[in-house]
Coordinates of C-alpha atoms in Angstrom, one line a residue:
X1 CA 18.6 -16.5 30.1
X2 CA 16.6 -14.0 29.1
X3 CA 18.1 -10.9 27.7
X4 CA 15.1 -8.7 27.5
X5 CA 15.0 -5.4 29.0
X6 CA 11.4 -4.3 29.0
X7 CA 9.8 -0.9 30.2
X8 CA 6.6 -0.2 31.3
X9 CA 6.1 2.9 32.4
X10 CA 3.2 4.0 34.5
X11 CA 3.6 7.8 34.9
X12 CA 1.0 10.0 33.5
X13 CA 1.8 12.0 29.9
X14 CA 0.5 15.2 29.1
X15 CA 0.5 13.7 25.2
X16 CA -1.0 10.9 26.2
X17 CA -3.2 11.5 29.9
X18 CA -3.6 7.5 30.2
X19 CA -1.2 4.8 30.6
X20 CA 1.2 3.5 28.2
X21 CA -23.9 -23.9 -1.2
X22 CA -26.6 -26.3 -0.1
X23 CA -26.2 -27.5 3.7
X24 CA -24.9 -31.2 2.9
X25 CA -22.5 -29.5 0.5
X26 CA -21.6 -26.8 3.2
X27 CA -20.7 -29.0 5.8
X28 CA -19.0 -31.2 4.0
X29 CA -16.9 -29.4 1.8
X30 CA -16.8 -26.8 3.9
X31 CA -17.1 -24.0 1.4
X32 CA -18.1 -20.4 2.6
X33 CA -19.5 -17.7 1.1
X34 CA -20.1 -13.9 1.9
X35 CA -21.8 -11.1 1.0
X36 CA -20.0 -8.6 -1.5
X37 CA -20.4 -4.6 -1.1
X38 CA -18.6 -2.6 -3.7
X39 CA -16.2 -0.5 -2.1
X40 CA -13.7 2.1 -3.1
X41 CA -10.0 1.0 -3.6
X42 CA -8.6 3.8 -5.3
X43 CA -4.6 3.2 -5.0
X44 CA -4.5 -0.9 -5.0
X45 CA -7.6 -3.3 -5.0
X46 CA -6.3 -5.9 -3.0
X47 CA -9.0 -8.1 -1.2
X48 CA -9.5 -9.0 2.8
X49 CA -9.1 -12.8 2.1
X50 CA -8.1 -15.2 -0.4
X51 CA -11.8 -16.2 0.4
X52 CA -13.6 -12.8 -0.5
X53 CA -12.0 -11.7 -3.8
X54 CA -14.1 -8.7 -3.9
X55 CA -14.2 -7.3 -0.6
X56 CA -10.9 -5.5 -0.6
X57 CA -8.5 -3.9 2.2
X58 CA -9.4 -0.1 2.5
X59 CA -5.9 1.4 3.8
X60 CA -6.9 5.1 2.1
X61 CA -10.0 5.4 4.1
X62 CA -7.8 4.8 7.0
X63 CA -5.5 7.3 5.8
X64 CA -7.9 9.9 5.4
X65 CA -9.2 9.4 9.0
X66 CA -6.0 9.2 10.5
X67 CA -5.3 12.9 8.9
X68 CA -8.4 14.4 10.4
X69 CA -7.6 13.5 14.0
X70 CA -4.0 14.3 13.7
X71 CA -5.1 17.4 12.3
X72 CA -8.1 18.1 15.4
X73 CA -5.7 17.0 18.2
X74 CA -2.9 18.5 16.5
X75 CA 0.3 15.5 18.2
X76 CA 1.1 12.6 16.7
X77 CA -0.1 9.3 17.1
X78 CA 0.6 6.0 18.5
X79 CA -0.4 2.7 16.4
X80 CA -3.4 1.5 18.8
X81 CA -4.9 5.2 18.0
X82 CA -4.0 5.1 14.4
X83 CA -5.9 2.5 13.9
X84 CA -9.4 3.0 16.3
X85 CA -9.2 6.3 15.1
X86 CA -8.6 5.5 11.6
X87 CA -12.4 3.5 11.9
X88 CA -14.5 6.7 13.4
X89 CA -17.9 6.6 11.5
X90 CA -17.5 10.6 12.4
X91 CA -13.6 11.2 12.6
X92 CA -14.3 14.7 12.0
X93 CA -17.0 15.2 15.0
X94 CA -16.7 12.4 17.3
X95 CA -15.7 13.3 20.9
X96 CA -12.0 11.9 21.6
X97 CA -11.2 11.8 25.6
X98 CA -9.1 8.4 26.2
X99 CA -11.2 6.4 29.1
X100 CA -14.4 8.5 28.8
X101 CA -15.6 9.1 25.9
X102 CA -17.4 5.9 23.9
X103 CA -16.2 6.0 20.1
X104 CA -18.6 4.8 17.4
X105 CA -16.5 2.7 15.1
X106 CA -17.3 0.5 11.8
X107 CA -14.9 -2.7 12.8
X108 CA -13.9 -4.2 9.1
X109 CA -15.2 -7.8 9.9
X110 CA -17.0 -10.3 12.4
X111 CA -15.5 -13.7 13.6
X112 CA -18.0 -16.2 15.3
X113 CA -17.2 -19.2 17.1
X114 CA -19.9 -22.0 16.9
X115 CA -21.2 -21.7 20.9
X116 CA -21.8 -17.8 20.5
X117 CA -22.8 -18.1 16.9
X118 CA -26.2 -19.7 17.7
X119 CA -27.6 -16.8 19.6
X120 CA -26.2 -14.4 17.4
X121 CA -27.3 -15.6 14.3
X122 CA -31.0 -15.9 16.1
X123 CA -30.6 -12.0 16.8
X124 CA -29.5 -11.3 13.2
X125 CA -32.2 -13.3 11.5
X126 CA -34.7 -11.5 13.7
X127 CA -33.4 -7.9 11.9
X128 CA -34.8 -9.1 9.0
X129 CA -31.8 -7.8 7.3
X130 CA -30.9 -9.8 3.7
X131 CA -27.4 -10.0 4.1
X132 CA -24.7 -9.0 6.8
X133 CA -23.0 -5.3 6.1
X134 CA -19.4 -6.6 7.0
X135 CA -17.5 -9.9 6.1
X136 CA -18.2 -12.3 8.6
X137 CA -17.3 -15.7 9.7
X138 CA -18.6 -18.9 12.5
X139 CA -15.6 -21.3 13.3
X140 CA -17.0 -24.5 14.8
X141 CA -14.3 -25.6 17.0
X142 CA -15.7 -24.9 20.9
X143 CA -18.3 -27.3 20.9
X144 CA -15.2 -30.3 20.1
X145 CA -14.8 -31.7 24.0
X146 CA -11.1 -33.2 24.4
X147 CA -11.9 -36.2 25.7
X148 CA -11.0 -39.5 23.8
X149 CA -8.2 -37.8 20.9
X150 CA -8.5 -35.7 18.0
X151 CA -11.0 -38.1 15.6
X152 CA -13.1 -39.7 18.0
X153 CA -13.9 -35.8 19.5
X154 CA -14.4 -34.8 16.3
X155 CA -17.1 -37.7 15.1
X156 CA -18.9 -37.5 18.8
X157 CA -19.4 -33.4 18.8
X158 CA -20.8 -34.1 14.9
X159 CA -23.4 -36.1 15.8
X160 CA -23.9 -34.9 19.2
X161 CA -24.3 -31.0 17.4
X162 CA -25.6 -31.9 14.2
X163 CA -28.5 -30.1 15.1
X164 CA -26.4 -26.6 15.5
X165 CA -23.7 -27.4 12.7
X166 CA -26.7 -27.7 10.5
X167 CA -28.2 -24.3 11.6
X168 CA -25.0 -22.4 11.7
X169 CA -24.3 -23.8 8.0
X170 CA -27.7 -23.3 6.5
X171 CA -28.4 -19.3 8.1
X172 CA -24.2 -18.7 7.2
X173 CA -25.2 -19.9 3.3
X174 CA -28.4 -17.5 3.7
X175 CA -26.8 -14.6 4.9
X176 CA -23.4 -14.6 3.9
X177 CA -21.4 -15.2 6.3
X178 CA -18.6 -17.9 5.7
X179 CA -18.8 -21.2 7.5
X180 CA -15.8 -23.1 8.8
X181 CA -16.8 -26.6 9.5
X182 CA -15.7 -28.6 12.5
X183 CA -11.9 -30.1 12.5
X184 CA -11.4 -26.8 10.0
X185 CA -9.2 -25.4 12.7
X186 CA -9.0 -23.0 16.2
X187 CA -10.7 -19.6 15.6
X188 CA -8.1 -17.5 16.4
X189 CA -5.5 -19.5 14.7
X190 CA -7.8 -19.2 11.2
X191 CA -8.1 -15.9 11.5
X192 CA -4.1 -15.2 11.8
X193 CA -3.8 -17.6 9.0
X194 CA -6.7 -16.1 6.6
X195 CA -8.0 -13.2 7.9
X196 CA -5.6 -10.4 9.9
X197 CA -3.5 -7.7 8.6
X198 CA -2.0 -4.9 9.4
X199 CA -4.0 -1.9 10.0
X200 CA -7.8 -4.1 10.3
X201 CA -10.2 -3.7 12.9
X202 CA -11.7 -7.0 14.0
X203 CA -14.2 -8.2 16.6
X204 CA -14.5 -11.6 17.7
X205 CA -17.0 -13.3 20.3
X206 CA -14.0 -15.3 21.4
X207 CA -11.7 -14.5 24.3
X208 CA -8.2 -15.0 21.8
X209 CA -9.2 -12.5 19.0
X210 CA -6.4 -10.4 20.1
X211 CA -4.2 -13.2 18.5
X212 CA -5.0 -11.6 15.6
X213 CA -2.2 -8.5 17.2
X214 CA 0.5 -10.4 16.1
X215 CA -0.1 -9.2 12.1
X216 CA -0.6 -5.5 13.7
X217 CA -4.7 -5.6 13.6
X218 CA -7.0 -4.1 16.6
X219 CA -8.7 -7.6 17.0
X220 CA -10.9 -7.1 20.2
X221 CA -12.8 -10.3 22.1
X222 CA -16.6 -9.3 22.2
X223 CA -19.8 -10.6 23.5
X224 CA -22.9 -11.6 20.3
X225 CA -24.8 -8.8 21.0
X226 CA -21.8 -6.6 19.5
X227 CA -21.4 -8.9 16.7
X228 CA -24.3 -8.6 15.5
X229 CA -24.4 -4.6 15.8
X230 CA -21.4 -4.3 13.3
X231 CA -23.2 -7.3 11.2
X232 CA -26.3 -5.6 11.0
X233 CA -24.6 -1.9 9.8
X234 CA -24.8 -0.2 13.5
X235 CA -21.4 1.6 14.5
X236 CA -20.0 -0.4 17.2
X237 CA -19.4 1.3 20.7
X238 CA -16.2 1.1 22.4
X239 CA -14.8 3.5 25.0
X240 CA -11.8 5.0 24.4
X241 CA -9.1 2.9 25.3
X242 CA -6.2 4.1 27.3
X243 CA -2.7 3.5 26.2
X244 CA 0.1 1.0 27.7
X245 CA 3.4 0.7 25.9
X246 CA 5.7 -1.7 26.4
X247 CA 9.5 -1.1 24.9
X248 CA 11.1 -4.1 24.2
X249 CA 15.2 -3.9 23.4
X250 CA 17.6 -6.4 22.9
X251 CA 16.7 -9.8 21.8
X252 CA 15.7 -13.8 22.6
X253 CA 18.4 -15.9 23.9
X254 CA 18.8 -19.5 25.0
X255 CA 15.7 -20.7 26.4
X256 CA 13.3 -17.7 26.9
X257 CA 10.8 -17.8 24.4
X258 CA 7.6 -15.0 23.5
X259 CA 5.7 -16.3 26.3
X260 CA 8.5 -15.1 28.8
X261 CA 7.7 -11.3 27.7
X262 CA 3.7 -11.7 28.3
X263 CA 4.5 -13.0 31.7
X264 CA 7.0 -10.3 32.7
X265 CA 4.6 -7.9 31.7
X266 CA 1.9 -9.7 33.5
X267 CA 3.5 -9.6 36.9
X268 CA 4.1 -6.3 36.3
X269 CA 1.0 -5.1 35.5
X270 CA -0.8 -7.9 37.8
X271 CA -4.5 -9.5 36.0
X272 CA -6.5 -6.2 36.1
X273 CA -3.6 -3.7 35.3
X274 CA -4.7 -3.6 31.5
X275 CA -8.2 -3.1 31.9
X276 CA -9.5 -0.5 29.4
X277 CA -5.9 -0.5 27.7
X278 CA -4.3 -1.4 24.5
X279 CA -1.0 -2.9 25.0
X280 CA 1.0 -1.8 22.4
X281 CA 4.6 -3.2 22.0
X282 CA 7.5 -1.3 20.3
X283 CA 11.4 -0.5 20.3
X284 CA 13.8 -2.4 18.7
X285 CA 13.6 -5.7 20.7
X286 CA 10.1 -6.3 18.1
X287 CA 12.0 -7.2 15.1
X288 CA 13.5 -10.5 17.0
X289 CA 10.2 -11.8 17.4
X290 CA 8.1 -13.9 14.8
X291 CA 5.0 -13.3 13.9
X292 CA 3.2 -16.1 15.4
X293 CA 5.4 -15.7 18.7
X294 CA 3.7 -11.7 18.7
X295 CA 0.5 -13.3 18.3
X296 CA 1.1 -15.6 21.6
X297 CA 2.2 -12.3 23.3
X298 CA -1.2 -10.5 22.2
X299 CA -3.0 -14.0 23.0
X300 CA -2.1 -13.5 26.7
X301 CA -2.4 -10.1 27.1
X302 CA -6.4 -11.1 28.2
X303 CA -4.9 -12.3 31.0
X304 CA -4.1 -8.8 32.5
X305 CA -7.9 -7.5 31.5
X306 CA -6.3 -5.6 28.4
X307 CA -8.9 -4.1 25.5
X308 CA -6.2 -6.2 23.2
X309 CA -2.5 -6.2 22.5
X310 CA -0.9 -5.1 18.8
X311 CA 2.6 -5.5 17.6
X312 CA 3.8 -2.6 15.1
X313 CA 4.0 -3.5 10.9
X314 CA 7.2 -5.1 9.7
X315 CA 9.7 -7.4 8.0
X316 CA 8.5 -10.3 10.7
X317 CA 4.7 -9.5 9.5
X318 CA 5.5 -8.9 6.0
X319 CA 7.7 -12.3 5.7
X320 CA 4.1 -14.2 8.0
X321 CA 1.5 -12.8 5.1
X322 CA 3.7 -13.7 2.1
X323 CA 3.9 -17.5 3.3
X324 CA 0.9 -17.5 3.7
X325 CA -0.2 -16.8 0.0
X326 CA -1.3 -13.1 1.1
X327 CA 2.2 -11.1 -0.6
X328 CA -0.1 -8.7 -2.1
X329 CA -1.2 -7.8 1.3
X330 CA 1.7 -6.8 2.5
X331 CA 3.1 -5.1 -0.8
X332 CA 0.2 -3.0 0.0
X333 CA 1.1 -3.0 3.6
X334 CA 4.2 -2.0 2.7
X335 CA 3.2 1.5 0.8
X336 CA 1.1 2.9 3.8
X337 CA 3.5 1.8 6.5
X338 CA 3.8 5.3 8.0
X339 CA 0.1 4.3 9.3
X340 CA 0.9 1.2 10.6
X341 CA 3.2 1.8 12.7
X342 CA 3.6 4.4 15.7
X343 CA 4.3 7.8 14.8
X344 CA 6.3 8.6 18.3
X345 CA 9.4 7.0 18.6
X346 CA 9.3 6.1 22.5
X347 CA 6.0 5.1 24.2
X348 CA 6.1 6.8 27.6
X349 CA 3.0 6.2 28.6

């Protein structure tokens, strides 16, 4: 039995107004490579990825965004606006209204998966830009058909997409964007693994980027017309997303699992309830839950039409990055937690 008591609250706020290498060696090795830009890491240099040694986390520049908007509309903030706000290009004169303004924001990096890829590499080529402005992957995993088991998929969509696989490698290698071969893994699973943390903003032109939640990131699902805006160095539009929180006390028991939460709140909130919304999750009931069971919570929450889903930063996170060779991550996490998590204590929203 399921001993969760969870609360969403629909009533409006004043606070809050809304709801709470070469090509052959490429594919077969499977190596990536991205572009570096020199940026500022003034407290810690630690990088994005284990794959991008010089492209590191910039938690300050968050901090110093963060402080202007607290400072213009003069409450505190939750987590979801900590972090879109914390990635304003113009924190200090962009026009905040949740649900009608658009925000212009400069995501931290780009995941691809192979089928959207195609077009958007076309699009990026044709920009006649020399390199992409953000990290950026393409994950070749949708174009795999589950038909005959795991190997003999795998050896039929190579030689039925060689074609593709070679383009994707050989413009990735060009361009910098890293390359994940195919059998390298599910998208949104690699990105948990490699690339999420706490406090990033991350698009993704796959409908399970808001996996990436579960390691308290903004990871939104996009089309490849957006990804290739944030590649190319254009701010990235998004309108300002109303607010859902969802309290969570008490803990797992017996049987119920993550996926028993997302479902509650889905027949709550019914498959268009979310629409324009971050879910963001919170009380004490969080710490219970692992970090890969947060991400299958965020996973769903595109099943009730929600912007994405985020958990808030802690031991559960911190314990996820470390086995997963990324301690210095969440050391770093750890010093500018006060931004990464919500700054009111109960999300009535």
């Amino acid at each position: 039995m399921c001993r969760w008591r969870i609360r969403a609250s629909c009533g409006a706020h004043a606070l809050f107004g809304a709801r709470t290498l070469t090509l052959k060696h490429a594919l077969s090795k499977g190596v990536r490579r991205y572009h570096v830009t020199p940026i500022l890491c003034q407290r810690a240099k630690v990088a994005m990825s284990q794959f991008e040694p010089d492209e590191c986390i910039q938690y300050e520049k968050l901090e110093k965004n963060i402080n202007i908007v607290r400072k213009r509309l003069d409450h505190p903030l939750t987590l979801s606006e900590k972090i879109v706000y914390g990635h304003l290009e113009d924190p200090v004169k962009q026009d905040i209204q949740r649900g009608k303004t658009y925000l212009r924001l400069r995501p931290d990096r780009v995941a691809m998966q192979d089928a959207t890829a195609q077009m958007a590499m076309l699009q990026f080529i044709s920009s006649g830009l020399p390199k992409v402005a953000v990290p950026s992957t393409i994950h070749c995993d949708h174009l795999i058909e589950a038909q005959l088991g795991g190997e003999k998929d795998l050896r039929r969509a190579k030689d039925i997409n060689q074609e593709v696989y070679n383009f994707l490698a050989s413009a990735g290698a060009k361009y910098g964007v890293g390359f994940w071969k195919p059998g390298s893994g599910i998208i949104h699973q690699i990105i948990l693994e490699n690339y999420s943390y706490p406090g990033v903003m991350l698009i993704g032109t796959d409908s399970h980027t808001p996996n990436g939640g579960g390691l308290g990131g903004i990871c939104i699902g996009v089309g490849g017309a957006d990804a290739v805006d944030v590649m190319a160095g254009i701010p990235w539009e998004l309108k300002c997303p109303k607010v859902i929180g969802v309290k969570l006390t008490g803990k797992l028991s017996g049987w119920s699992s993550p996926k028993d939460v997302i479902l509650k709140v889905a027949g709550i909130l019914t498959v268009k309830g979310g629409t324009g919304a971050i879910i963001e999750y919170h009380g004490p009931g969080v710490d219970s839950i692992s970090c890969t069971g947060m991400a299958t919570i965020c996973n769903m929450g595109a099943e009730i039409g929600a912007t994405t889903s985020i958990f808030p930063y802690n031991h559960r996170m911190k314990k996820y990055l470390t086995k997963t060779g990324r301690a210095e991550i969440a050391n770093l996490a750890d010093e500018f937690q006060e931004h990464l998590k919500s700054s009111i204590l109960d999300l009535h929203l």
